[in-house]
PDB file of C-alpha atoms in Angstrom:
ATOM      1  CA  UNK A   1       0.000   0.000   0.000  1.00 42.00           C
ATOM      2  CA  UNK A   2       1.342   3.464  -0.685  1.00 46.00           C
ATOM      3  CA  UNK A   3       2.685   4.830   2.579  1.00 48.00           C
ATOM      4  CA  UNK A   4       2.573   8.549   1.780  1.00 59.00           C
ATOM      5  CA  UNK A   5       0.099  10.453   3.942  1.00 74.00           C
ATOM      6  CA  UNK A   6      -1.723   7.326   5.158  1.00 77.00           C
ATOM      7  CA  UNK A   7      -2.773   7.568   8.806  1.00 84.00           C
ATOM      8  CA  UNK A   8      -1.611   4.754  11.066  1.00 82.00           C
ATOM      9  CA  UNK A   9      -5.037   3.994  12.565  1.00 87.00           C
ATOM     10  CA  UNK A  10      -8.654   4.588  11.602  1.00 90.00           C
ATOM     11  CA  UNK A  11     -10.916   4.600  14.679  1.00 89.00           C
ATOM     12  CA  UNK A  12     -14.397   3.273  13.945  1.00 89.00           C
ATOM     13  CA  UNK A  13     -16.725   5.595  15.831  1.00 88.00           C
ATOM     14  CA  UNK A  14     -20.055   5.784  13.973  1.00 89.00           C
ATOM     15  CA  UNK A  15     -22.843   3.270  13.443  1.00 87.00           C
ATOM     16  CA  UNK A  16     -22.343   3.572   9.662  1.00 90.00           C
ATOM     17  CA  UNK A  17     -18.663   2.662   9.999  1.00 91.00           C
ATOM     18  CA  UNK A  18     -19.446  -0.231  12.338  1.00 87.00           C
ATOM     19  CA  UNK A  19     -22.070  -1.607   9.946  1.00 88.00           C
ATOM     20  CA  UNK A  20     -19.563  -1.303   7.099  1.00 91.00           C
ATOM     21  CA  UNK A  21     -16.880  -3.371   8.851  1.00 88.00           C
ATOM     22  CA  UNK A  22     -19.371  -5.852  10.306  1.00 87.00           C
ATOM     23  CA  UNK A  23     -20.042  -7.455   6.923  1.00 91.00           C
ATOM     24  CA  UNK A  24     -17.837 -10.434   5.986  1.00 90.00           C
ATOM     25  CA  UNK A  25     -17.663  -9.492   2.287  1.00 94.00           C
ATOM     26  CA  UNK A  26     -16.516  -5.971   3.152  1.00 94.00           C
ATOM     27  CA  UNK A  27     -14.013  -7.413   5.639  1.00 90.00           C
ATOM     28  CA  UNK A  28     -12.569  -9.495   2.796  1.00 91.00           C
ATOM     29  CA  UNK A  29     -12.496  -6.476   0.457  1.00 95.00           C
ATOM     30  CA  UNK A  30     -10.501  -4.555   3.051  1.00 93.00           C
ATOM     31  CA  UNK A  31      -8.092  -7.495   3.282  1.00 88.00           C
ATOM     32  CA  UNK A  32      -7.532  -7.254  -0.494  1.00 91.00           C
ATOM     33  CA  UNK A  33      -6.833  -3.525  -0.195  1.00 93.00           C
ATOM     34  CA  UNK A  34      -4.604  -3.811   2.855  1.00 86.00           C
ATOM     35  CA  UNK A  35      -1.324  -4.029   0.914  1.00 82.00           C
ATOM     36  CA  UNK A  36      -2.031  -2.582  -2.503  1.00 88.00           C
ATOM     37  CA  UNK A  37      -4.688  -0.582  -4.352  1.00 94.00           C
ATOM     38  CA  UNK A  38      -7.146  -2.424  -6.583  1.00 96.00           C
ATOM     39  CA  UNK A  39     -10.000  -1.682  -8.958  1.00 96.00           C
ATOM     40  CA  UNK A  40     -13.550  -2.945  -8.584  1.00 96.00           C
ATOM     41  CA  UNK A  41     -12.793  -5.547 -11.278  1.00 95.00           C
ATOM     42  CA  UNK A  42      -9.629  -6.729  -9.519  1.00 96.00           C
ATOM     43  CA  UNK A  43     -11.444  -6.978  -6.185  1.00 96.00           C
ATOM     44  CA  UNK A  44     -14.304  -8.920  -7.790  1.00 96.00           C
ATOM     45  CA  UNK A  45     -11.892 -11.355  -9.460  1.00 95.00           C
ATOM     46  CA  UNK A  46      -9.835 -11.870  -6.317  1.00 93.00           C
ATOM     47  CA  UNK A  47     -12.889 -12.616  -4.154  1.00 93.00           C
ATOM     48  CA  UNK A  48     -15.054 -14.379  -6.725  1.00 93.00           C
ATOM     49  CA  UNK A  49     -17.723 -11.670  -6.603  1.00 95.00           C
ATOM     50  CA  UNK A  50     -19.855 -10.157  -9.328  1.00 96.00           C
ATOM     51  CA  UNK A  51     -18.587  -6.682 -10.292  1.00 95.00           C
ATOM     52  CA  UNK A  52     -21.893  -5.129  -9.226  1.00 95.00           C
ATOM     53  CA  UNK A  53     -21.645  -6.704  -5.779  1.00 95.00           C
ATOM     54  CA  UNK A  54     -18.025  -5.646  -5.446  1.00 96.00           C
ATOM     55  CA  UNK A  55     -18.934  -2.095  -6.469  1.00 96.00           C
ATOM     56  CA  UNK A  56     -21.813  -1.932  -3.973  1.00 97.00           C
ATOM     57  CA  UNK A  57     -19.643  -3.036  -1.042  1.00 97.00           C
ATOM     58  CA  UNK A  58     -16.730  -0.748  -1.980  1.00 97.00           C
ATOM     59  CA  UNK A  59     -19.124   2.220  -2.198  1.00 97.00           C
ATOM     60  CA  UNK A  60     -20.373   1.493   1.341  1.00 96.00           C
ATOM     61  CA  UNK A  61     -16.781   1.266   2.607  1.00 97.00           C
ATOM     62  CA  UNK A  62     -15.900   4.495   0.812  1.00 96.00           C
ATOM     63  CA  UNK A  63     -18.959   6.314   2.188  1.00 96.00           C
ATOM     64  CA  UNK A  64     -17.948   5.190   5.693  1.00 95.00           C
ATOM     65  CA  UNK A  65     -14.433   6.564   5.120  1.00 94.00           C
ATOM     66  CA  UNK A  66     -12.690   3.196   5.421  1.00 95.00           C
ATOM     67  CA  UNK A  67     -11.392   3.070   1.839  1.00 96.00           C
ATOM     68  CA  UNK A  68     -10.600   5.825  -0.618  1.00 95.00           C
ATOM     69  CA  UNK A  69      -9.718   6.339  -4.268  1.00 96.00           C
ATOM     70  CA  UNK A  70      -5.947   6.714  -4.494  1.00 95.00           C
ATOM     71  CA  UNK A  71      -5.591   7.038  -8.268  1.00 95.00           C
ATOM     72  CA  UNK A  72      -7.581   6.955 -11.483  1.00 93.00           C
ATOM     73  CA  UNK A  73      -6.790   6.218 -15.112  1.00 92.00           C
ATOM     74  CA  UNK A  74      -8.725   6.242 -18.377  1.00 89.00           C
ATOM     75  CA  UNK A  75      -9.206   2.873 -20.043  1.00 85.00           C
ATOM     76  CA  UNK A  76     -11.128   2.903 -23.348  1.00 87.00           C
ATOM     77  CA  UNK A  77     -13.010   6.032 -22.328  1.00 87.00           C
ATOM     78  CA  UNK A  78     -13.926   4.720 -18.857  1.00 86.00           C
ATOM     79  CA  UNK A  79     -12.354   6.054 -15.663  1.00 89.00           C
ATOM     80  CA  UNK A  80     -10.859   3.206 -13.678  1.00 92.00           C
ATOM     81  CA  UNK A  81     -10.603   3.910  -9.938  1.00 95.00           C
ATOM     82  CA  UNK A  82      -8.007   2.300  -7.682  1.00 97.00           C
ATOM     83  CA  UNK A  83      -9.104   1.942  -4.062  1.00 97.00           C
ATOM     84  CA  UNK A  84      -6.931   1.532  -0.966  1.00 95.00           C
ATOM     85  CA  UNK A  85      -7.431   1.457   2.770  1.00 94.00           C
ATOM     86  CA  UNK A  86      -7.810   4.872   4.390  1.00 93.00           C
ATOM     87  CA  UNK A  87      -5.379   3.836   7.174  1.00 91.00           C
ATOM     88  CA  UNK A  88      -2.855   1.105   7.893  1.00 83.00           C
ATOM     89  CA  UNK A  89      -5.079  -0.417  10.575  1.00 83.00           C
ATOM     90  CA  UNK A  90      -8.643  -0.145  11.807  1.00 84.00           C
ATOM     91  CA  UNK A  91      -9.526   0.008  15.477  1.00 85.00           C
ATOM     92  CA  UNK A  92     -13.002  -1.142  16.435  1.00 80.00           C
ATOM     93  CA  UNK A  93     -14.817  -0.130  19.603  1.00 79.00           C
ATOM     94  CA  UNK A  94     -14.975  -2.726  22.366  1.00 76.00           C
ATOM     95  CA  UNK A  95     -18.055  -4.851  21.615  1.00 71.00           C
ATOM     96  CA  UNK A  96     -19.134  -4.828  25.259  1.00 65.00           C
ATOM     97  CA  UNK A  97     -20.087  -7.694  27.507  1.00 62.00           C
ATOM     98  CA  UNK A  98     -22.006 -10.468  25.791  1.00 60.00           C
ATOM     99  CA  UNK A  99     -21.743  -8.913  22.334  1.00 61.00           C
ATOM    100  CA  UNK A 100     -20.127 -10.797  19.437  1.00 61.00           C
ATOM    101  CA  UNK A 101     -16.680  -9.573  18.463  1.00 78.00           C
ATOM    102  CA  UNK A 102     -16.757  -8.710  14.753  1.00 79.00           C
ATOM    103  CA  UNK A 103     -13.076  -9.451  14.178  1.00 78.00           C
ATOM    104  CA  UNK A 104     -13.272 -12.879  15.778  1.00 82.00           C
ATOM    105  CA  UNK A 105     -16.395 -13.804  13.800  1.00 84.00           C
ATOM    106  CA  UNK A 106     -14.676 -12.784  10.550  1.00 84.00           C
ATOM    107  CA  UNK A 107     -11.484 -14.607  11.525  1.00 84.00           C
ATOM    108  CA  UNK A 108     -13.397 -17.836  12.190  1.00 86.00           C
ATOM    109  CA  UNK A 109     -15.254 -17.480   8.867  1.00 87.00           C
ATOM    110  CA  UNK A 110     -11.949 -16.924   7.030  1.00 86.00           C
ATOM    111  CA  UNK A 111     -10.355 -19.897   8.811  1.00 87.00           C
ATOM    112  CA  UNK A 112     -13.300 -22.140   7.902  1.00 87.00           C
ATOM    113  CA  UNK A 113     -13.096 -20.973   4.263  1.00 86.00           C
ATOM    114  CA  UNK A 114      -9.324 -21.507   4.014  1.00 85.00           C
ATOM    115  CA  UNK A 115      -8.108 -24.523   2.008  1.00 85.00           C
ATOM    116  CA  UNK A 116      -8.430 -27.685   4.089  1.00 81.00           C
ATOM    117  CA  UNK A 117      -5.151 -29.003   2.714  1.00 85.00           C
ATOM    118  CA  UNK A 118      -3.271 -25.756   3.472  1.00 82.00           C
ATOM    119  CA  UNK A 119      -0.868 -25.338   6.348  1.00 86.00           C
ATOM    120  CA  UNK A 120      -2.488 -23.939   9.475  1.00 85.00           C
ATOM    121  CA  UNK A 121      -1.332 -23.238  12.982  1.00 86.00           C
ATOM    122  CA  UNK A 122      -4.405 -23.144  15.216  1.00 85.00           C
ATOM    123  CA  UNK A 123      -4.334 -23.650  18.943  1.00 85.00           C
ATOM    124  CA  UNK A 124      -5.824 -22.594  22.196  1.00 85.00           C
ATOM    125  CA  UNK A 125      -4.207 -22.350  25.598  1.00 88.00           C
ATOM    126  CA  UNK A 126      -5.937 -21.970  28.934  1.00 89.00           C
ATOM    127  CA  UNK A 127      -3.702 -20.009  31.264  1.00 92.00           C
ATOM    128  CA  UNK A 128      -3.679 -18.803  34.839  1.00 92.00           C
ATOM    129  CA  UNK A 129      -1.846 -15.490  35.006  1.00 94.00           C
ATOM    130  CA  UNK A 130      -1.361 -12.572  37.318  1.00 95.00           C
ATOM    131  CA  UNK A 131      -2.654  -9.257  36.000  1.00 95.00           C
ATOM    132  CA  UNK A 132       0.955  -8.250  35.333  1.00 97.00           C
ATOM    133  CA  UNK A 133       1.624 -11.459  33.345  1.00 96.00           C
ATOM    134  CA  UNK A 134      -1.641 -10.949  31.473  1.00 95.00           C
ATOM    135  CA  UNK A 135      -0.617  -7.400  30.490  1.00 95.00           C
ATOM    136  CA  UNK A 136       2.907  -8.525  29.528  1.00 97.00           C
ATOM    137  CA  UNK A 137       1.588 -11.324  27.322  1.00 96.00           C
ATOM    138  CA  UNK A 138      -0.831  -8.942  25.614  1.00 93.00           C
ATOM    139  CA  UNK A 139       2.010  -6.512  24.914  1.00 95.00           C
ATOM    140  CA  UNK A 140       4.253  -9.310  23.581  1.00 96.00           C
ATOM    141  CA  UNK A 141       1.512 -10.563  21.251  1.00 94.00           C
ATOM    142  CA  UNK A 142       0.960  -7.022  19.928  1.00 91.00           C
ATOM    143  CA  UNK A 143       4.721  -6.526  19.452  1.00 94.00           C
ATOM    144  CA  UNK A 144       5.058  -9.849  17.621  1.00 94.00           C
ATOM    145  CA  UNK A 145       2.169  -8.982  15.309  1.00 90.00           C
ATOM    146  CA  UNK A 146       3.716  -5.544  14.644  1.00 88.00           C
ATOM    147  CA  UNK A 147       7.117  -7.123  13.931  1.00 92.00           C
ATOM    148  CA  UNK A 148       5.675  -9.433  11.286  1.00 91.00           C
ATOM    149  CA  UNK A 149       3.345  -6.749   9.914  1.00 85.00           C
ATOM    150  CA  UNK A 150       6.460  -4.700   9.080  1.00 86.00           C
ATOM    151  CA  UNK A 151       7.944  -7.711   7.252  1.00 88.00           C
ATOM    152  CA  UNK A 152       4.827  -8.148   5.086  1.00 84.00           C
ATOM    153  CA  UNK A 153       5.520  -8.114   1.362  1.00 84.00           C
ATOM    154  CA  UNK A 154       2.563  -7.584  -1.024  1.00 78.00           C
ATOM    155  CA  UNK A 155       4.110 -10.041  -3.499  1.00 84.00           C
ATOM    156  CA  UNK A 156       3.834 -12.921  -1.007  1.00 86.00           C
ATOM    157  CA  UNK A 157       0.716 -15.006  -0.268  1.00 84.00           C
ATOM    158  CA  UNK A 158      -1.720 -13.698   2.342  1.00 82.00           C
ATOM    159  CA  UNK A 159      -1.539 -15.000   5.895  1.00 85.00           C
ATOM    160  CA  UNK A 160      -3.804 -14.016   8.775  1.00 85.00           C
ATOM    161  CA  UNK A 161      -2.783 -13.844  12.400  1.00 85.00           C
ATOM    162  CA  UNK A 162      -5.604 -13.682  14.912  1.00 84.00           C
ATOM    163  CA  UNK A 163      -5.244 -13.725  18.659  1.00 84.00           C
ATOM    164  CA  UNK A 164      -7.494 -13.047  21.584  1.00 84.00           C
ATOM    165  CA  UNK A 165      -6.278 -12.746  25.132  1.00 86.00           C
ATOM    166  CA  UNK A 166      -9.158 -12.355  27.544  1.00 85.00           C
ATOM    167  CA  UNK A 167     -10.557 -13.353  30.892  1.00 86.00           C
ATOM    168  CA  UNK A 168     -13.450 -15.771  30.288  1.00 84.00           C
ATOM    169  CA  UNK A 169     -16.732 -15.235  32.056  1.00 77.00           C
ATOM    170  CA  UNK A 170     -16.930 -16.921  35.451  1.00 79.00           C
ATOM    171  CA  UNK A 171     -18.194 -20.493  35.136  1.00 67.00           C
ATOM    172  CA  UNK A 172     -21.606 -19.787  36.706  1.00 64.00           C
ATOM    173  CA  UNK A 173     -22.130 -16.806  34.348  1.00 52.00           C
ATOM    174  CA  UNK A 174     -21.130 -18.856  31.290  1.00 48.00           C
ATOM    175  CA  UNK A 175     -23.450 -21.707  32.259  1.00 54.00           C
ATOM    176  CA  UNK A 176     -26.318 -19.262  32.829  1.00 56.00           C
ATOM    177  CA  UNK A 177     -25.741 -17.688  29.391  1.00 55.00           C
ATOM    178  CA  UNK A 178     -25.855 -21.118  27.721  1.00 53.00           C
ATOM    179  CA  UNK A 179     -29.381 -21.815  29.040  1.00 52.00           C
TER     180      UNK A 179
END
């Protein structure tokens, strides 16, 4: 992605922006645009969408301020627009207690849609940590993600890293919610 004048973080603050990022197709469009600009046609081809569907979703993302046109060119009398992310990363508001986390839902959907014969590293660890250890681990995970984000090369295949470090609901609360 071009790095000139691109803000580091876009903070999702409005309902329109939240609705825009809450859709799995738009999440996948943003993933396409994360490293390099693309046209509606290129996005549609990459995601297996109809051009009209791709155009509709990109317009919603653009209206919400999450993507923007970064260059145009004339092709056989038609103006071709190249879209890119409006910032290097997007920060979502905390979903709040008992609310689904949009990023985790999208990550699970992307994991389930990934090739079954592809290499994956998926695991879960249940830990017992002090608050200080919890904070240190969170900071180390963020630093590790940042380290590899800086190494990302648009010419290489996509890889997604998803992590969640949280305190689960107390057992009696979780059992009550399952009823």
